[in-house]
mmCIF file with all atom_site columns, C-alpha atoms in Angstrom:
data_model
loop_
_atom_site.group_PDB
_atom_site.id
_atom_site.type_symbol
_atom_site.label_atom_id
_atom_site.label_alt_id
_atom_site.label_comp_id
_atom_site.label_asym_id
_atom_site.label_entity_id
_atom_site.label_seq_id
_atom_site.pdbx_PDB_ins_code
_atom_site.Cartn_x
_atom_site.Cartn_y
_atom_site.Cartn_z
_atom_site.occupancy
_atom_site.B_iso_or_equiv
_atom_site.pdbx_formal_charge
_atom_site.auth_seq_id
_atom_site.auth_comp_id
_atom_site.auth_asym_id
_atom_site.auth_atom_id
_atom_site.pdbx_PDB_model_num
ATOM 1   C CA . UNK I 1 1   ? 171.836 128.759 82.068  1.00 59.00 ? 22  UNK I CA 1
ATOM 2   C CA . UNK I 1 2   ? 169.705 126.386 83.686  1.00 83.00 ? 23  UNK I CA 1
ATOM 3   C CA . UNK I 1 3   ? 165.938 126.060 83.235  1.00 87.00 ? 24  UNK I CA 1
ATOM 4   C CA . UNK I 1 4   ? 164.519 128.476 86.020  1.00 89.00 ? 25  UNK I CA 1
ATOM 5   C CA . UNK I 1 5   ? 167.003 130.892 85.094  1.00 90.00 ? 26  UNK I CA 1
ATOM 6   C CA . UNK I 1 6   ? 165.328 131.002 81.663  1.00 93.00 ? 27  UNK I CA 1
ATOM 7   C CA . UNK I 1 7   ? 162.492 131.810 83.409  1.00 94.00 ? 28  UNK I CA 1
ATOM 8   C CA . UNK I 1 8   ? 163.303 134.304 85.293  1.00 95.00 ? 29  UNK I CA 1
ATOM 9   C CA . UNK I 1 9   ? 165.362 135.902 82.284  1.00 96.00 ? 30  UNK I CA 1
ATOM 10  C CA . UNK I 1 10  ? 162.453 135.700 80.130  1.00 97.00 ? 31  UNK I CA 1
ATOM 11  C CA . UNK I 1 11  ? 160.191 137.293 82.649  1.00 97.00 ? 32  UNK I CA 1
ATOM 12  C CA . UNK I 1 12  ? 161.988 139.551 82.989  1.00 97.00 ? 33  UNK I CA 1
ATOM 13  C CA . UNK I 1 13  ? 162.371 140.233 79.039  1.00 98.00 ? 34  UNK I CA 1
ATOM 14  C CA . UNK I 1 14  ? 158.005 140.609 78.867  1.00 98.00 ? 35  UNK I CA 1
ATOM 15  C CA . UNK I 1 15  ? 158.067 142.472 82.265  1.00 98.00 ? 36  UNK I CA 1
ATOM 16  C CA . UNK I 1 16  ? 160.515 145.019 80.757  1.00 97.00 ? 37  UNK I CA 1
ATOM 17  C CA . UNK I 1 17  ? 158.828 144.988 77.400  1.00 97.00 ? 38  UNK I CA 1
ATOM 18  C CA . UNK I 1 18  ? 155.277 146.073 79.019  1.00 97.00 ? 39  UNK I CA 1
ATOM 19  C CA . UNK I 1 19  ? 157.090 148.260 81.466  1.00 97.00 ? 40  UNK I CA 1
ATOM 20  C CA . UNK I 1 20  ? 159.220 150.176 78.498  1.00 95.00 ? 41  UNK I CA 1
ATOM 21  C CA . UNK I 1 21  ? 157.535 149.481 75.598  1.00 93.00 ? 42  UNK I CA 1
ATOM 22  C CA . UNK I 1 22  ? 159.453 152.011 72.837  1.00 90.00 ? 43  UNK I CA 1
ATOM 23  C CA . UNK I 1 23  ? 162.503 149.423 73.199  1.00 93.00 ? 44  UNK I CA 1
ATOM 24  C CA . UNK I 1 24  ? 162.581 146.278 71.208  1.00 93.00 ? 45  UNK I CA 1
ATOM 25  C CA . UNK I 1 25  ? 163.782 143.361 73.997  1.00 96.00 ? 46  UNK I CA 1
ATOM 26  C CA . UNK I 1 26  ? 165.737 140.582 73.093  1.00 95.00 ? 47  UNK I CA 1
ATOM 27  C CA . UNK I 1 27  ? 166.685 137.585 74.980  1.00 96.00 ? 48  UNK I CA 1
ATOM 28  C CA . UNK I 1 28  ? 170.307 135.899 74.288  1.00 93.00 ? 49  UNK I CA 1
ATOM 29  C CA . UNK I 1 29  ? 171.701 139.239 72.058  1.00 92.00 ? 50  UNK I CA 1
ATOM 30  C CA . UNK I 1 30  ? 175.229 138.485 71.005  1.00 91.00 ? 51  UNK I CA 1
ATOM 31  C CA . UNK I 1 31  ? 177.694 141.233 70.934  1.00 90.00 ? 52  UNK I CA 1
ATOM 32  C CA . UNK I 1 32  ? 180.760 139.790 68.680  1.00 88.00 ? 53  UNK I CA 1
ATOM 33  C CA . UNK I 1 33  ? 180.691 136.184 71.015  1.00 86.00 ? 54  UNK I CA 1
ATOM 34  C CA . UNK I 1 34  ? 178.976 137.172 73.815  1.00 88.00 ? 55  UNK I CA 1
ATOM 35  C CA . UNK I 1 35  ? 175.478 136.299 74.710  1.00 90.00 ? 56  UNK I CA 1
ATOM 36  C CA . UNK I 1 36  ? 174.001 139.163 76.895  1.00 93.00 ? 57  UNK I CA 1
ATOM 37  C CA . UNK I 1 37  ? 170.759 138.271 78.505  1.00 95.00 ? 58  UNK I CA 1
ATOM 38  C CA . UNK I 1 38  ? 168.614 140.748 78.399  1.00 97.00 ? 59  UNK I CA 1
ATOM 39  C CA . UNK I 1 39  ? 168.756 143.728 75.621  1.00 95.00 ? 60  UNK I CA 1
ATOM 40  C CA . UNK I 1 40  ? 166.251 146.814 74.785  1.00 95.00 ? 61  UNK I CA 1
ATOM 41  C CA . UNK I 1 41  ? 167.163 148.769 72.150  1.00 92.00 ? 62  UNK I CA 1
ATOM 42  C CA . UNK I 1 42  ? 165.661 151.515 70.580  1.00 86.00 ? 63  UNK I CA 1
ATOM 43  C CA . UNK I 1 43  ? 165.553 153.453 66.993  1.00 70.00 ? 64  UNK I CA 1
ATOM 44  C CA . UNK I 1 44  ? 165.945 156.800 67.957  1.00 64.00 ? 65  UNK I CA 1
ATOM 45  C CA . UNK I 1 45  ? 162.836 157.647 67.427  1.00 57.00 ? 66  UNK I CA 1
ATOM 46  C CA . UNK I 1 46  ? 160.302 158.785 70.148  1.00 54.00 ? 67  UNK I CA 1
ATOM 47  C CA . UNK I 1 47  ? 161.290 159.777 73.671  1.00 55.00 ? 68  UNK I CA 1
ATOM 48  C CA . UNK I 1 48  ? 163.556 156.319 74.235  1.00 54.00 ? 69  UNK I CA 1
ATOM 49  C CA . UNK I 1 49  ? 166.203 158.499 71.806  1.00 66.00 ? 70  UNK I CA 1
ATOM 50  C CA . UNK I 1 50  ? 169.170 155.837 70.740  1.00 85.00 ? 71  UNK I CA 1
ATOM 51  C CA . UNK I 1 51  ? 169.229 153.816 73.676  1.00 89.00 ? 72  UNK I CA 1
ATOM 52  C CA . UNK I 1 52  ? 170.711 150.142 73.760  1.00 92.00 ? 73  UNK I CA 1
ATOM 53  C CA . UNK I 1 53  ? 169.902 148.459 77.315  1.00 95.00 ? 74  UNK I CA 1
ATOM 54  C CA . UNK I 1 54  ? 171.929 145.386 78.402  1.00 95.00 ? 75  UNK I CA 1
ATOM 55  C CA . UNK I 1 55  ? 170.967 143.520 81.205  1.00 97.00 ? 76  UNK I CA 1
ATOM 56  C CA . UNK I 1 56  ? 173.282 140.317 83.015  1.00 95.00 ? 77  UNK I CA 1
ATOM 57  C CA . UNK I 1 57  ? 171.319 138.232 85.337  1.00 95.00 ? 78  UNK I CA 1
ATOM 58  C CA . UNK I 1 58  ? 174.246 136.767 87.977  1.00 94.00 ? 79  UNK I CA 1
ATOM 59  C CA . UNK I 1 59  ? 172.567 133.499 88.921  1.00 91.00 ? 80  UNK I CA 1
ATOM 60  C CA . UNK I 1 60  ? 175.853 131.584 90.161  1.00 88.00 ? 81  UNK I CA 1
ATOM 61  C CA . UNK I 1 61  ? 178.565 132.621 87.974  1.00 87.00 ? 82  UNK I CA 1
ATOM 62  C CA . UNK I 1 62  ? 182.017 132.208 89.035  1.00 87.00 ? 83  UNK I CA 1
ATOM 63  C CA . UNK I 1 63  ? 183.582 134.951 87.553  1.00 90.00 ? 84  UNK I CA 1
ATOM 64  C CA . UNK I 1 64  ? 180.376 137.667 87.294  1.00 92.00 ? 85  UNK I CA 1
ATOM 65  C CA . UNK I 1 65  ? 182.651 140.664 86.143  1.00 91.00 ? 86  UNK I CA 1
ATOM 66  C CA . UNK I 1 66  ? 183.105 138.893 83.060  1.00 90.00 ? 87  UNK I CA 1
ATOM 67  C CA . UNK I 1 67  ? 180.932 139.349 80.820  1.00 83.00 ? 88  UNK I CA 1
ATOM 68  C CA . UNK I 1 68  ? 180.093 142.726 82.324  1.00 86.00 ? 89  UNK I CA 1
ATOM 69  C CA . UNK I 1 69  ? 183.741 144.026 81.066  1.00 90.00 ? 90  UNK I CA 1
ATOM 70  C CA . UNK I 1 70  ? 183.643 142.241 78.128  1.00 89.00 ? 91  UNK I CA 1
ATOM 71  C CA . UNK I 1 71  ? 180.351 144.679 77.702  1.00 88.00 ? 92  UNK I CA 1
ATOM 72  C CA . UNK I 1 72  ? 182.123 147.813 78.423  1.00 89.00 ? 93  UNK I CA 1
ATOM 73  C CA . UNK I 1 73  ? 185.170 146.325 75.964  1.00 89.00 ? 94  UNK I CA 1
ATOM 74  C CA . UNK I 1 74  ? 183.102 146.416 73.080  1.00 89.00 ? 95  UNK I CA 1
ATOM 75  C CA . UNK I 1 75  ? 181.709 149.750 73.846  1.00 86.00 ? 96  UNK I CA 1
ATOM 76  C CA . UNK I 1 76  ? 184.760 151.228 73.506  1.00 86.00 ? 97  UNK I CA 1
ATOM 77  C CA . UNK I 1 77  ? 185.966 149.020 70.750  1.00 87.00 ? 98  UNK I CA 1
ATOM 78  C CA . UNK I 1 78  ? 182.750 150.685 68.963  1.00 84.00 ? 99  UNK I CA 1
ATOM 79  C CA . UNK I 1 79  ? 180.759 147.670 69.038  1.00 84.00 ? 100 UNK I CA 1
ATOM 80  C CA . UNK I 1 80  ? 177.870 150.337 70.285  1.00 81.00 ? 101 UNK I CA 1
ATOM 81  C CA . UNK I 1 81  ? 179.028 153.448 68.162  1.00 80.00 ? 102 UNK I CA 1
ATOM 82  C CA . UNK I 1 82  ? 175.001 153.316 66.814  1.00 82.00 ? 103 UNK I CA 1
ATOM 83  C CA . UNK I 1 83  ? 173.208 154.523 70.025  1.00 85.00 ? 104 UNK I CA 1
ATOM 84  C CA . UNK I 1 84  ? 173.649 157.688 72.266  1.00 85.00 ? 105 UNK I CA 1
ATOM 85  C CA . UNK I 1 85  ? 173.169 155.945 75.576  1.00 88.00 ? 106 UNK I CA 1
ATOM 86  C CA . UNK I 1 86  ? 173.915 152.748 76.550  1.00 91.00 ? 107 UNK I CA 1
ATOM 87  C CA . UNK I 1 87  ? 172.579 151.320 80.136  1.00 94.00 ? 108 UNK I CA 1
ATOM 88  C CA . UNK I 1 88  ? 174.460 148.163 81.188  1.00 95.00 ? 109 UNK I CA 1
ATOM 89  C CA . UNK I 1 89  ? 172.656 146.597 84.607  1.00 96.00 ? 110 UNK I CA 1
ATOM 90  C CA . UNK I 1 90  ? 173.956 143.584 86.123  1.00 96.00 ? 111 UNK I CA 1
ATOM 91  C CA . UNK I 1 91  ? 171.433 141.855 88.462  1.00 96.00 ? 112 UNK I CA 1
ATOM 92  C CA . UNK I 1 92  ? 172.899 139.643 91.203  1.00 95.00 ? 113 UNK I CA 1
ATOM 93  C CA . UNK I 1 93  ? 170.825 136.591 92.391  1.00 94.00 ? 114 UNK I CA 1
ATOM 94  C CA . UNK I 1 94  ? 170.516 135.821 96.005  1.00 91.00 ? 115 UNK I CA 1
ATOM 95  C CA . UNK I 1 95  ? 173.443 133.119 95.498  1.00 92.00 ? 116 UNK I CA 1
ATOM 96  C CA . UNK I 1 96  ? 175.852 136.518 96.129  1.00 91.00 ? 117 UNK I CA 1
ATOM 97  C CA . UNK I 1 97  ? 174.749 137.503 99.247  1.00 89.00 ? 118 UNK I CA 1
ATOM 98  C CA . UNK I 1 98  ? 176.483 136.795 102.437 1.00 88.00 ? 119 UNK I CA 1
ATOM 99  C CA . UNK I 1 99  ? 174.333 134.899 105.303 1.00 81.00 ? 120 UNK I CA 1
ATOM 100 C CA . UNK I 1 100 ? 176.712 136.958 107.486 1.00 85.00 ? 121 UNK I CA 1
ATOM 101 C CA . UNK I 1 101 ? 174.862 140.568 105.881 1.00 82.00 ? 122 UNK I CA 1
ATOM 102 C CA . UNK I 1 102 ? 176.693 142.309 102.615 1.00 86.00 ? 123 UNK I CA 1
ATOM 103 C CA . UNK I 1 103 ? 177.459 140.683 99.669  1.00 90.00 ? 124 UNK I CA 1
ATOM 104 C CA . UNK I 1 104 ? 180.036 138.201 98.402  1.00 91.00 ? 125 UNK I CA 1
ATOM 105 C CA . UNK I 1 105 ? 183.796 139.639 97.038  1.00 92.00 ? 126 UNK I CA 1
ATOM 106 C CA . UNK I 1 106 ? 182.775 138.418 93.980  1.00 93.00 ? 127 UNK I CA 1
ATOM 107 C CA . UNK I 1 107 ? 179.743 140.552 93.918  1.00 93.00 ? 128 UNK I CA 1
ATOM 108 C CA . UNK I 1 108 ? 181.958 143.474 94.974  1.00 92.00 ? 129 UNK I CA 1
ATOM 109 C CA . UNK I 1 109 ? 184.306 142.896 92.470  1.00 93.00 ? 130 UNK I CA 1
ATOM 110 C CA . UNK I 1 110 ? 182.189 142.784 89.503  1.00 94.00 ? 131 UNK I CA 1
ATOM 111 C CA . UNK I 1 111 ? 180.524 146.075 90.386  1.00 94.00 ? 132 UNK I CA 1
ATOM 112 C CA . UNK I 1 112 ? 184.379 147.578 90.853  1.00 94.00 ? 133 UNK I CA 1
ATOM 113 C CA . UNK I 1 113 ? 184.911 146.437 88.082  1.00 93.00 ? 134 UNK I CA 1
ATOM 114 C CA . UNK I 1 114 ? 181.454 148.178 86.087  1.00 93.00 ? 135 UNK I CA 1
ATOM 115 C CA . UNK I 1 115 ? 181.746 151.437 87.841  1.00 94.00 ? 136 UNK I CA 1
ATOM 116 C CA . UNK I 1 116 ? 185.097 151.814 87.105  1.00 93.00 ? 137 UNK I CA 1
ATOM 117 C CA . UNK I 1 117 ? 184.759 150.993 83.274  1.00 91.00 ? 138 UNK I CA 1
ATOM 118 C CA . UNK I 1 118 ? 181.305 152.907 83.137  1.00 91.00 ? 139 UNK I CA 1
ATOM 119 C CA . UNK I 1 119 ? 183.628 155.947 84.521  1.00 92.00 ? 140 UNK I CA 1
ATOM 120 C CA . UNK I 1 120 ? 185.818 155.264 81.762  1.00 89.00 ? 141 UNK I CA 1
ATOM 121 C CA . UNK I 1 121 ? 183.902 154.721 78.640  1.00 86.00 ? 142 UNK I CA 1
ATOM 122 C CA . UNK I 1 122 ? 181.771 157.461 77.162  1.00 84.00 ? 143 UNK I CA 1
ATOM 123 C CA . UNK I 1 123 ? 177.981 157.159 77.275  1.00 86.00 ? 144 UNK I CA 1
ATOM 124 C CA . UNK I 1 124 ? 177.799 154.028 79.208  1.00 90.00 ? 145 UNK I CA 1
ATOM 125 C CA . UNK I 1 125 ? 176.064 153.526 82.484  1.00 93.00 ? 146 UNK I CA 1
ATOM 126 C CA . UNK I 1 126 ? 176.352 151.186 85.035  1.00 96.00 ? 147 UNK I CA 1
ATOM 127 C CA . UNK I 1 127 ? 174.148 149.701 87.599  1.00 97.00 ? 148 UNK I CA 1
ATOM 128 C CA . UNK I 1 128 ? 174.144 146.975 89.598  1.00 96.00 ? 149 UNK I CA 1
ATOM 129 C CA . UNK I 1 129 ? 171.287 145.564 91.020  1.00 96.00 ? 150 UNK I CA 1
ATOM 130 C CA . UNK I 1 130 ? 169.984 142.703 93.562  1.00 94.00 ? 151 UNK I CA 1
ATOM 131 C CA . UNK I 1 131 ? 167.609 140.256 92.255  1.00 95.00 ? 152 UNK I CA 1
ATOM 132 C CA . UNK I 1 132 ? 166.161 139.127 95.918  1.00 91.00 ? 153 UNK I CA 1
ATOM 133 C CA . UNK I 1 133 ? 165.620 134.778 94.200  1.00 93.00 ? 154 UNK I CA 1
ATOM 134 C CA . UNK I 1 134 ? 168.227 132.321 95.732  1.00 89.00 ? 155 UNK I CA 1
ATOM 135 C CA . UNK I 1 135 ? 168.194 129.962 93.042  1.00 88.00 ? 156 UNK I CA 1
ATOM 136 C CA . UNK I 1 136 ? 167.861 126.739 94.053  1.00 86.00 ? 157 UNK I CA 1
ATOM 137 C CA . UNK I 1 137 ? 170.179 123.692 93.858  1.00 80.00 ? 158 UNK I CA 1
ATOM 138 C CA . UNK I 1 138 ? 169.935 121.038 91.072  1.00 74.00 ? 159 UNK I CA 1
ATOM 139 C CA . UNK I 1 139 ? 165.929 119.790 91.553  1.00 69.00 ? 160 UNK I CA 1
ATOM 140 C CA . UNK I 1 140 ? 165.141 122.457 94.493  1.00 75.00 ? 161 UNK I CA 1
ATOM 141 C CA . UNK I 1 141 ? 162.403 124.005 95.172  1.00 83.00 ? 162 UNK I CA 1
ATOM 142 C CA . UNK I 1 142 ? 161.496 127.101 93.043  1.00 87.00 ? 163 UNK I CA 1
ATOM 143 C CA . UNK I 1 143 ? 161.170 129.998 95.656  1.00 86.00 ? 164 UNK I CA 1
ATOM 144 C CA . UNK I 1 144 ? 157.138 131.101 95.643  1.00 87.00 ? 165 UNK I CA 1
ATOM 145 C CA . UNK I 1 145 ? 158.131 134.558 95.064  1.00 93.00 ? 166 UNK I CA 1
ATOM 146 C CA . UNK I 1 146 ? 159.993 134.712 92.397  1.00 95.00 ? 167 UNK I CA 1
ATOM 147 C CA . UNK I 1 147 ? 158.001 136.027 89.719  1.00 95.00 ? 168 UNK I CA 1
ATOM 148 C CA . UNK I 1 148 ? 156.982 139.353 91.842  1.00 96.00 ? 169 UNK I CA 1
ATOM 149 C CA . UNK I 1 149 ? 160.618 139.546 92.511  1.00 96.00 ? 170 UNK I CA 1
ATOM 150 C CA . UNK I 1 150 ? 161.379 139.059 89.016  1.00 96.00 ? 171 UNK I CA 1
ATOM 151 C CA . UNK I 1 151 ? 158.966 141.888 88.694  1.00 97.00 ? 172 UNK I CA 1
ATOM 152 C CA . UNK I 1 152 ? 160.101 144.303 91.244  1.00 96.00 ? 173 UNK I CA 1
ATOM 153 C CA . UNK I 1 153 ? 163.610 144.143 89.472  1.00 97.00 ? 174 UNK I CA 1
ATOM 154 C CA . UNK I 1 154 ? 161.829 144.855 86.057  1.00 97.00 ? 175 UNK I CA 1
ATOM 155 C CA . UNK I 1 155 ? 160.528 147.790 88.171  1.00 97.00 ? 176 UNK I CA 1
ATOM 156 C CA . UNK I 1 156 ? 163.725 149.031 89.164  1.00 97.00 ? 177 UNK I CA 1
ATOM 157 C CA . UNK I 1 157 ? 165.604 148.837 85.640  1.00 97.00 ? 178 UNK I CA 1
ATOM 158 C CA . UNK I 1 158 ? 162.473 150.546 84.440  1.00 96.00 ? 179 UNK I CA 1
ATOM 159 C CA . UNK I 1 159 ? 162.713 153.406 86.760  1.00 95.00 ? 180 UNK I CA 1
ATOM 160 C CA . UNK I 1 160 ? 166.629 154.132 85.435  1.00 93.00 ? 181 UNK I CA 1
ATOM 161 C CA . UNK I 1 161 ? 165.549 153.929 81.954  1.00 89.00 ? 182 UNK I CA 1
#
């Protein structure tokens, strides 16, 4: 992960934080060898109940159903046997949308591939959601709105939690 996607991945960590505050968020969680972004997770305790939140920002993966499936492969290997809910969201950068309108087959694919195993595995969620930031080339320009749109997608993870 380059630099600006640290950014926007931490951003989105303290926008999430202030947003949901009952869940303890974590940058660069490992479940078994995967790194996951983004995770909230919560005690039990309060109205949050046992909820584990993992969140993959798609910047310009190759392959973004990857790490999504490996997600819902550990849920229901166990890995997540502690919490009642788990909420996996996958946020997709602008680099998977089409300049033609719709989105990219990979894009497509990976969210096959999340509803499908969020249909299959018991108390897991999945959403997938567009993070409107086309990240920028090696030494491009930052996009000027990236933190509000870092923002609006803390807004919209917040709103399914």
């Amino acid at each position: 992960m380059g630099e600006f996607a640290e950014e926007v991945r931490d951003r989105l960590r303290d926008a999430l934080a202030e947003r949901r505050p009952r869940l303890d968020w974590r940058t660069e969680y490992r479940i078994r060898r995967t790194p996951v972004d983004v995770v909230g997770a919560s005690d039990g305790a309060g109205p949050a109940g046992n909820r584990f939140v993992a969140v993959e920002l798609e910047w310009r993966r190759a392959d973004p159903a990857n790490n999504t499936a490996k997600l819902f492969y550990y849920a229901d290997e166990g890995e997540v046997d502690d919490y009642d809910e788990v909420v996996v969201c996958q946020l997709f950068s602008g680099y998977y949308d089409l300049d033609s309108g719709g989105v990219s087959s990979k894009r497509e694919v990976a969210e096959f591939v999340g509803r499908t195993a969020a249909e299959s595995v018991e108390r897991v969620s999945f959403h997938p959601i567009r993070l409107p930031i086309d990240p920028p080339k090696r030494g491009g320009e930052r996009p000027e709105a990236w933190r509000a749109r870092t923002d609006e997608a803390a807004d919209e993870i917040a709103s399914l939690l």
